[in-house]
Short mmCIF file of C-alpha atoms in Angstrom, two decimals:
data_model
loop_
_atom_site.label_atom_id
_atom_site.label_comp_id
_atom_site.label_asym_id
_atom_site.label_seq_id
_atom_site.Cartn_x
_atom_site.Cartn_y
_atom_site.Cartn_z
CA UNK N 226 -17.05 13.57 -27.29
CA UNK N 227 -16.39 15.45 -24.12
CA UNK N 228 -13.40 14.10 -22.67
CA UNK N 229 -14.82 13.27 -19.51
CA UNK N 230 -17.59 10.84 -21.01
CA UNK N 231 -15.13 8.81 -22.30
CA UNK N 232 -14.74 4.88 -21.59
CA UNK N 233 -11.14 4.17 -20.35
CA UNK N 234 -10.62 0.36 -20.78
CA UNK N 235 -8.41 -1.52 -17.97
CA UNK N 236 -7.01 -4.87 -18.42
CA UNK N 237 -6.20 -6.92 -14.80
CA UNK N 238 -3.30 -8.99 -15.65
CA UNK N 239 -3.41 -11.37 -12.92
CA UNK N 240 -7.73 -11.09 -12.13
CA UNK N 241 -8.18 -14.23 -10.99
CA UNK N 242 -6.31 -13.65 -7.73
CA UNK N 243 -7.12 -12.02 -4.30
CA UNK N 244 -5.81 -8.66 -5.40
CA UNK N 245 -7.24 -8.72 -9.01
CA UNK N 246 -10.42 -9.63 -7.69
CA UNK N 247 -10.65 -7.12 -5.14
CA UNK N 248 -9.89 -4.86 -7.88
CA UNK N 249 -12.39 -5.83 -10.66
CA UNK N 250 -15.12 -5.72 -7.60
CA UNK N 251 -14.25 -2.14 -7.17
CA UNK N 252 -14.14 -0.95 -10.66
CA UNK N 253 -17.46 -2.51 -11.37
CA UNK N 254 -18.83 0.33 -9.10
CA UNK N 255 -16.89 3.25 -11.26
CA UNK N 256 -18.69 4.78 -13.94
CA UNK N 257 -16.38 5.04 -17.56
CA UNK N 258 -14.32 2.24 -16.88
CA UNK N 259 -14.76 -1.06 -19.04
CA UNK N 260 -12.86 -4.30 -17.54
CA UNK N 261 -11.34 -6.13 -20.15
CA UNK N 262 -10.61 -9.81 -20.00
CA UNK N 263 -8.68 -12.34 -21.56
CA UNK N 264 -10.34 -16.09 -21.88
CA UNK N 265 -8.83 -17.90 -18.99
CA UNK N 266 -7.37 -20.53 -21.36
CA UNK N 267 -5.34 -17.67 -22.94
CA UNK N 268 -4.25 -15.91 -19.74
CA UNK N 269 -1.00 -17.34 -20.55
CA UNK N 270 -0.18 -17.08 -24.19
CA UNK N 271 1.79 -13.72 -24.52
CA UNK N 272 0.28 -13.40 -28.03
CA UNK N 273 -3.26 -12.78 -26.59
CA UNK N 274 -1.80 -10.30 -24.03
CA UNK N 275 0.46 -8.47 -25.95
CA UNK N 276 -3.01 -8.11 -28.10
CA UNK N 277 -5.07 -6.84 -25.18
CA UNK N 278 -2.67 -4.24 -24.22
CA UNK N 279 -2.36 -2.79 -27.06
CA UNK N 280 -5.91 -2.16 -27.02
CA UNK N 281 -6.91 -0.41 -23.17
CA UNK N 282 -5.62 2.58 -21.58
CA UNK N 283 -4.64 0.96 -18.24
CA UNK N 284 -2.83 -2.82 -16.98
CA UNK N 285 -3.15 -3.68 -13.91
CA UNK N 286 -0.47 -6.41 -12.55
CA UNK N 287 -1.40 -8.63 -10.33
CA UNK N 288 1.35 -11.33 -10.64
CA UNK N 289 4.46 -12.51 -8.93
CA UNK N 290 6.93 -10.15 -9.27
CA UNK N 291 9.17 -11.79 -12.45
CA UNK N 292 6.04 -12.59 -14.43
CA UNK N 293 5.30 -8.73 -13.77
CA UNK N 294 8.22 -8.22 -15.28
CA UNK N 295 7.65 -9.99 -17.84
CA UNK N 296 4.45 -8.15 -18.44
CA UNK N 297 5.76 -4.50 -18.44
CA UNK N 298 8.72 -5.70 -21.64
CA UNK N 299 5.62 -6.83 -23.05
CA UNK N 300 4.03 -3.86 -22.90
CA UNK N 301 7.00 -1.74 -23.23
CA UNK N 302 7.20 -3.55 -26.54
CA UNK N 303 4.25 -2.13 -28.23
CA UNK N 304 5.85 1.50 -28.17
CA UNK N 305 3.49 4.67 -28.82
CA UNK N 306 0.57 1.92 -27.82
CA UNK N 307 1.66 1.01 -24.72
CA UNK N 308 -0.65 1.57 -21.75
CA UNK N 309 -0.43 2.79 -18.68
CA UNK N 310 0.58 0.44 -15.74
CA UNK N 311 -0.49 -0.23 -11.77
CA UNK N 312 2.38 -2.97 -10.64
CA UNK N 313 0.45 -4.31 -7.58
CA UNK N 314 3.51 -6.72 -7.36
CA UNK N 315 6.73 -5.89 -5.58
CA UNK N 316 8.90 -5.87 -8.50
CA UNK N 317 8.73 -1.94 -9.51
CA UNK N 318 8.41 -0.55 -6.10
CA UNK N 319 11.93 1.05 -6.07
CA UNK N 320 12.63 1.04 -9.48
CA UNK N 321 13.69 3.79 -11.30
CA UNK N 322 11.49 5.17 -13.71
CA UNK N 323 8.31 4.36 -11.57
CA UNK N 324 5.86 6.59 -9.51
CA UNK N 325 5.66 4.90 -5.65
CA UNK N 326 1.59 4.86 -5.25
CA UNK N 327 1.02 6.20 -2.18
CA UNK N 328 -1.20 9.82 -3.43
CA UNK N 329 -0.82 10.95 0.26
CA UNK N 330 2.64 10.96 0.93
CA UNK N 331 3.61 14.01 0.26
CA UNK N 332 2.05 17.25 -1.09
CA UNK N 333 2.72 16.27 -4.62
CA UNK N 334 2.05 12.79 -4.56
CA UNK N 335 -1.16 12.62 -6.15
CA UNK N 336 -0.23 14.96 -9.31
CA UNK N 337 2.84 12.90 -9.98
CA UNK N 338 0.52 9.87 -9.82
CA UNK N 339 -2.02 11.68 -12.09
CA UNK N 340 1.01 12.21 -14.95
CA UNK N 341 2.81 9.29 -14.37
CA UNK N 342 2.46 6.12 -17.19
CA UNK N 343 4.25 3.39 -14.96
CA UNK N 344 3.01 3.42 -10.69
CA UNK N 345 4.07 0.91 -8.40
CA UNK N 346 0.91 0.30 -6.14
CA UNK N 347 2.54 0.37 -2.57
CA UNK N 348 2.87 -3.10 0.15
CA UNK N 349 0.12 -3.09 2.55
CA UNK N 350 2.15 -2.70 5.28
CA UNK N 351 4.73 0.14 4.11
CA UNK N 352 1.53 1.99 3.29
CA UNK N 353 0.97 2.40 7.52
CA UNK N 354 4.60 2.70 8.37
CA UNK N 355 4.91 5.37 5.11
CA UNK N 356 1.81 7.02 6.69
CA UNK N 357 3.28 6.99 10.37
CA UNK N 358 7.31 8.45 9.60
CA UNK N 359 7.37 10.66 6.79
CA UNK N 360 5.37 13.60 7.85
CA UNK N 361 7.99 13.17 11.31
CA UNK N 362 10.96 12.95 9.13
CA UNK N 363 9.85 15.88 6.44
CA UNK N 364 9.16 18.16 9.67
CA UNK N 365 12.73 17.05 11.19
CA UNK N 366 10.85 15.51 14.29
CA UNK N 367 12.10 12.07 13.48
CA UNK N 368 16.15 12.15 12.12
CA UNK N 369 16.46 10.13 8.97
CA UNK N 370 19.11 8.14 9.92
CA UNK N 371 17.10 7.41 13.64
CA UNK N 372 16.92 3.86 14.80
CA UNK N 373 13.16 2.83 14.16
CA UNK N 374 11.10 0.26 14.55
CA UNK N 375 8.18 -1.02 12.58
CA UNK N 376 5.36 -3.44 13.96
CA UNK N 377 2.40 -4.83 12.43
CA UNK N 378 -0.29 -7.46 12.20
CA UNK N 379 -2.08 -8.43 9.69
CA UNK N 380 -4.89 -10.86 8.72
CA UNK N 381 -4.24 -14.00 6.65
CA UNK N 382 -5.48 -12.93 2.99
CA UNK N 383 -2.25 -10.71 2.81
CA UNK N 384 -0.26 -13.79 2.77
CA UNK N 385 -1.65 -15.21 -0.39
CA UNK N 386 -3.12 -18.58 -1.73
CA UNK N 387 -0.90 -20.72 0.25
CA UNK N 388 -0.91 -18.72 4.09
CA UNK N 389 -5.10 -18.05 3.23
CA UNK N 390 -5.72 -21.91 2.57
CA UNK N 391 -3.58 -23.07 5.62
CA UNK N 392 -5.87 -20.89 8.09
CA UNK N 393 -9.17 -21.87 6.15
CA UNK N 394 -7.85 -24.89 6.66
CA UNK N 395 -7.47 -24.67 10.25
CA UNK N 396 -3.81 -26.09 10.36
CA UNK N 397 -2.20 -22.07 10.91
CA UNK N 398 -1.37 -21.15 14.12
CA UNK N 399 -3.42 -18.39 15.76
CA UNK N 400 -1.20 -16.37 15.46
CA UNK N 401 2.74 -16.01 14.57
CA UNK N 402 6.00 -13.88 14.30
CA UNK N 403 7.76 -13.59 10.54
CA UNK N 404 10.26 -12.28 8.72
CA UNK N 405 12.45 -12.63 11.86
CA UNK N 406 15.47 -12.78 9.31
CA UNK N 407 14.91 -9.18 8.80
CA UNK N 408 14.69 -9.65 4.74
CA UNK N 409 10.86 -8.99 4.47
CA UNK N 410 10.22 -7.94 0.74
CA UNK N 411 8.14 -4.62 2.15
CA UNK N 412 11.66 -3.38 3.80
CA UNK N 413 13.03 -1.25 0.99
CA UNK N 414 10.15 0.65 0.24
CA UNK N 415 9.46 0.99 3.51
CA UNK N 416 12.91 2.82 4.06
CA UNK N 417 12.82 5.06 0.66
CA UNK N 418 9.62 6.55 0.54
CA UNK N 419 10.03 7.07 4.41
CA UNK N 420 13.26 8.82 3.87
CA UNK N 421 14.97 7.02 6.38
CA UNK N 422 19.10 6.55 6.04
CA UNK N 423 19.26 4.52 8.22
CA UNK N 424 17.30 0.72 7.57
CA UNK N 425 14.64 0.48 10.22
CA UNK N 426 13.94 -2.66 12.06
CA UNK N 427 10.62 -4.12 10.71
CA UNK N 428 8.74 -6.97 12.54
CA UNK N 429 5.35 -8.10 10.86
CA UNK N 430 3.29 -10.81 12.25
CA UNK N 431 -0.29 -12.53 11.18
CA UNK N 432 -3.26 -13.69 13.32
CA UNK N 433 -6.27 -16.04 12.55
CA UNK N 434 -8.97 -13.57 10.63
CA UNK N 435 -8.76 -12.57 7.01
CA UNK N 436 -7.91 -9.07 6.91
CA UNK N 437 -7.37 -5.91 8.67
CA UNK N 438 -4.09 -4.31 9.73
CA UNK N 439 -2.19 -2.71 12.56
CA UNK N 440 0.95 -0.87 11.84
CA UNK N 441 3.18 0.97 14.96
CA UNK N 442 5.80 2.69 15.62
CA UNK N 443 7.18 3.52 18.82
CA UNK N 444 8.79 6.43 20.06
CA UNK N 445 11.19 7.59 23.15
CA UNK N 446 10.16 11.43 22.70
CA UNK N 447 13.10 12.37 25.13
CA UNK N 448 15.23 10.67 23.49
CA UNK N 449 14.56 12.95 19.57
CA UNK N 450 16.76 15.78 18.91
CA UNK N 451 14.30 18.10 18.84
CA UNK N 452 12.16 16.70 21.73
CA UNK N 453 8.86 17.22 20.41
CA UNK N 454 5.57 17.11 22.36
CA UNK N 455 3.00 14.60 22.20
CA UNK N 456 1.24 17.54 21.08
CA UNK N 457 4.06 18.46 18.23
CA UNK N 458 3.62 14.73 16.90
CA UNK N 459 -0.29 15.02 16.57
CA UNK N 460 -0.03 18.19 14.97
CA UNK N 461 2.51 17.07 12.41
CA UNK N 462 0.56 14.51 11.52
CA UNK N 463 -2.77 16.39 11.20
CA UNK N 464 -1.21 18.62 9.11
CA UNK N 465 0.18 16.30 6.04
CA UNK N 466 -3.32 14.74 6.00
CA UNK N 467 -5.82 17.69 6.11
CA UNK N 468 -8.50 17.58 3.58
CA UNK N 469 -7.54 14.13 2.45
CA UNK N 470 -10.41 11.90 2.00
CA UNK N 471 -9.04 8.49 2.90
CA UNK N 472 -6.50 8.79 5.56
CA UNK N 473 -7.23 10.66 9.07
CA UNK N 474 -5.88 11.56 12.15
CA UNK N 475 -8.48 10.33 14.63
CA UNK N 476 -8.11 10.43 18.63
CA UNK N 477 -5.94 7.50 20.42
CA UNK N 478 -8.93 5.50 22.79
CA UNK N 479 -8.81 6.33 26.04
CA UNK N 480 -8.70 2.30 26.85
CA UNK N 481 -6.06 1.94 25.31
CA UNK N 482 -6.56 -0.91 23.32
CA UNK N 483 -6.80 -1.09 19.34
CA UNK N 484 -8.71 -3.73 17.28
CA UNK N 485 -7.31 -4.66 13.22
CA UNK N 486 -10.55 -5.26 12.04
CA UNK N 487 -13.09 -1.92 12.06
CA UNK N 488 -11.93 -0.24 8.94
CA UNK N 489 -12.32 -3.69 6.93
CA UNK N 490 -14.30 -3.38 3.32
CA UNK N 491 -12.83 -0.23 3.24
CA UNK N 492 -10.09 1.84 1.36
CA UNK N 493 -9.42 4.04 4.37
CA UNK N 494 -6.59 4.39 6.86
CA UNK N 495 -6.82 5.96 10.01
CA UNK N 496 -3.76 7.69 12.30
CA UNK N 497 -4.07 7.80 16.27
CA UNK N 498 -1.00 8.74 18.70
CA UNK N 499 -1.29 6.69 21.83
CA UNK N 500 1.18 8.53 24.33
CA UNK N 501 2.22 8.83 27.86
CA UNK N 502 3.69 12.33 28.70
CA UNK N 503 4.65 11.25 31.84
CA UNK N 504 7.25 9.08 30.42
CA UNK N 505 7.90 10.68 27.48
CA UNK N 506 6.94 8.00 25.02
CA UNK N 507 4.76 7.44 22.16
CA UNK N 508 3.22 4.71 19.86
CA UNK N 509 2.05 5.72 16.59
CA UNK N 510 -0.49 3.13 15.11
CA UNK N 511 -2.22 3.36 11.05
CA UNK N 512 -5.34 1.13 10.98
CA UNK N 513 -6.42 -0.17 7.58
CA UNK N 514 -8.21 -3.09 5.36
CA UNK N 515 -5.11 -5.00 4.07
CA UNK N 516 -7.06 -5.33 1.15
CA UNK N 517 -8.49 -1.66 0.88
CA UNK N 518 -6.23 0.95 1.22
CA UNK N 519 -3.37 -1.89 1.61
CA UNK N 520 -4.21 -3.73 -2.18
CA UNK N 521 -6.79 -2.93 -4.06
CA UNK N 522 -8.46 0.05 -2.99
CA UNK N 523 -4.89 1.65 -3.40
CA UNK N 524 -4.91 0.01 -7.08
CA UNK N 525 -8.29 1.75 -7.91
CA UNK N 526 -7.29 5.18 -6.30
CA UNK N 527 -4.28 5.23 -8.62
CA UNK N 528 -6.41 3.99 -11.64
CA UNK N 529 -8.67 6.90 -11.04
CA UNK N 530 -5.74 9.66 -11.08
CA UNK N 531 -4.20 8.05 -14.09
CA UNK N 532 -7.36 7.60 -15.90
CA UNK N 533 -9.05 11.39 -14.97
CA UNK N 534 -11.95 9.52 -13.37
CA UNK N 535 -11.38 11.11 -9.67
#
């Protein structure tokens, strides 16, 4: 049989949860992909698991990060029949021996995705902050080691069972400040993959409606080294991301106002540069579905370049 008729089998370790849902909604739309499951009253026995993965080409993790870990010495137990692995957890995401899943970072993301056995399926919000500073730092606009500054908002379902049942709820505040101890988990991913030296300052936050995302950066252009234009910032940008079919540079609105929400059911990210020349500053802003491009439309993308089914 032709290699690309071929079934690939995925097992979601972790379905019944916001992620692994998302996930298993998306893959039912691929053709040559079969969703295994394990009977929920076996989800837990390692036995059962160990079984299943030894039998599919692809796990998907959607767990806490130390039952993830758990699952890849699992599967790393099962030698030449060990599958291939998307960690949607944070527990691989700077870990040696793992591909960051981000196809659009640089150049040669998306090959070393397609060979790689073991990808660590980016944070939601490094996957806007990623998309705003490396092209600036790779084309020595932005100095690694510069001071920056990372905002974002996000809607509740990023915060999982506990944060999405508190706004359902109606007991959440509208909307709120976090990780004010500067110790979010997303903060050394967001540094490597970057390539920042120097730990940037990251401030997320979470209003009342379920998803969409808004991730900034600001920027004193006088104040760079090499003083770069407005202009020199858009074109940077443009550049890294030309030809790609989820993430765009689109033109900052003139009113200057930005909404979370419009790219929501999607896997897509969008890029604008709001900017004042007269002042010489700059806010950089990536738009996306939390739960697209941020979760588990970022899952499926890497599934598809691991699995040949682009």
């Amino acid at each position: 049989m032709d290699s690309a008729t071929l079934t690939r089998s995925v097992f979601i370790d972790g379905e019944a949860g916001t992620t692994g849902l998302g996930i298993a909604q998306r893959l039912a739309a691929v053709s040559g992909v079969n969703v295994r499951s394990i009977a929920p009253e076996r989800r837990k026995d390692p036995e059962a698991r160990r079984e299943i993965m030894s039998s599919v080409d692809l796990v998907v993790l959607c767990l806490p990060d130390d039952a993830a870990k758990e699952s890849v010495a699992l599967a790393d137990s099962l030698g030449d029949r060990s599958p291939k692995i998307v960690d949607a957890s944070t527990a691989h995401r700077v870990a040696s021996g793992w591909t960051y899943g981000f196809p659009e970072m640089t150049p040669g993301q998306a090959d070393a995705v397609r060979k790689a056995t073991r990808v660590a399926n980016p944070g939601c919000y490094p996957t806007g902050g990623i998309a705003l500073i490396r092209p600036l730092v790779d084309a020595g606009l932005l100095p690694a080691d510069w001071p920056v500054t990372v905002n974002a908002v996000s809607g509740y379902s990023g915060g999982g069972k506990s944060m999405i049942a508190a706004y359902e709820a109606r007991t959440a505040p509208d909307f709120e400040l976090y990780g004010l101890g500067l110790e979010h988990k997303h903060l050394p991913e967001l540094q490597k993959y970057s390539n920042l030296s120097r730990r940037p300052i990251f401030v997320p936050s979470v209003g009342d409606f379920r998803q969409g995302m808004l991730v900034s950066v600001p920027l004193h252009l006088d104040a760079l080294p090499a003083k770069p234009s407005t202009a020199d910032v858009q074109a940077v940008l443009e550049k890294r991301y030309a030809g790609s079919r989820l993430v765009s540079v689109v033109p900052a609105e003139a009113s200057g106002k930005l909404e979370p929400q419009a790219l929501n059911g999607t896997d897509r990210l969008e890029i604008r540069v709001f900017a004042n020349e007269k002042y010489r500053q700059a806010v950089l802003v990536a738009r996306l579905d939390n739960l697209g491009k941020g979760a588990s439309g970022a899952a499926v993308q890497n599934i598809g370049l691991m699995l040949g089914l682009e």
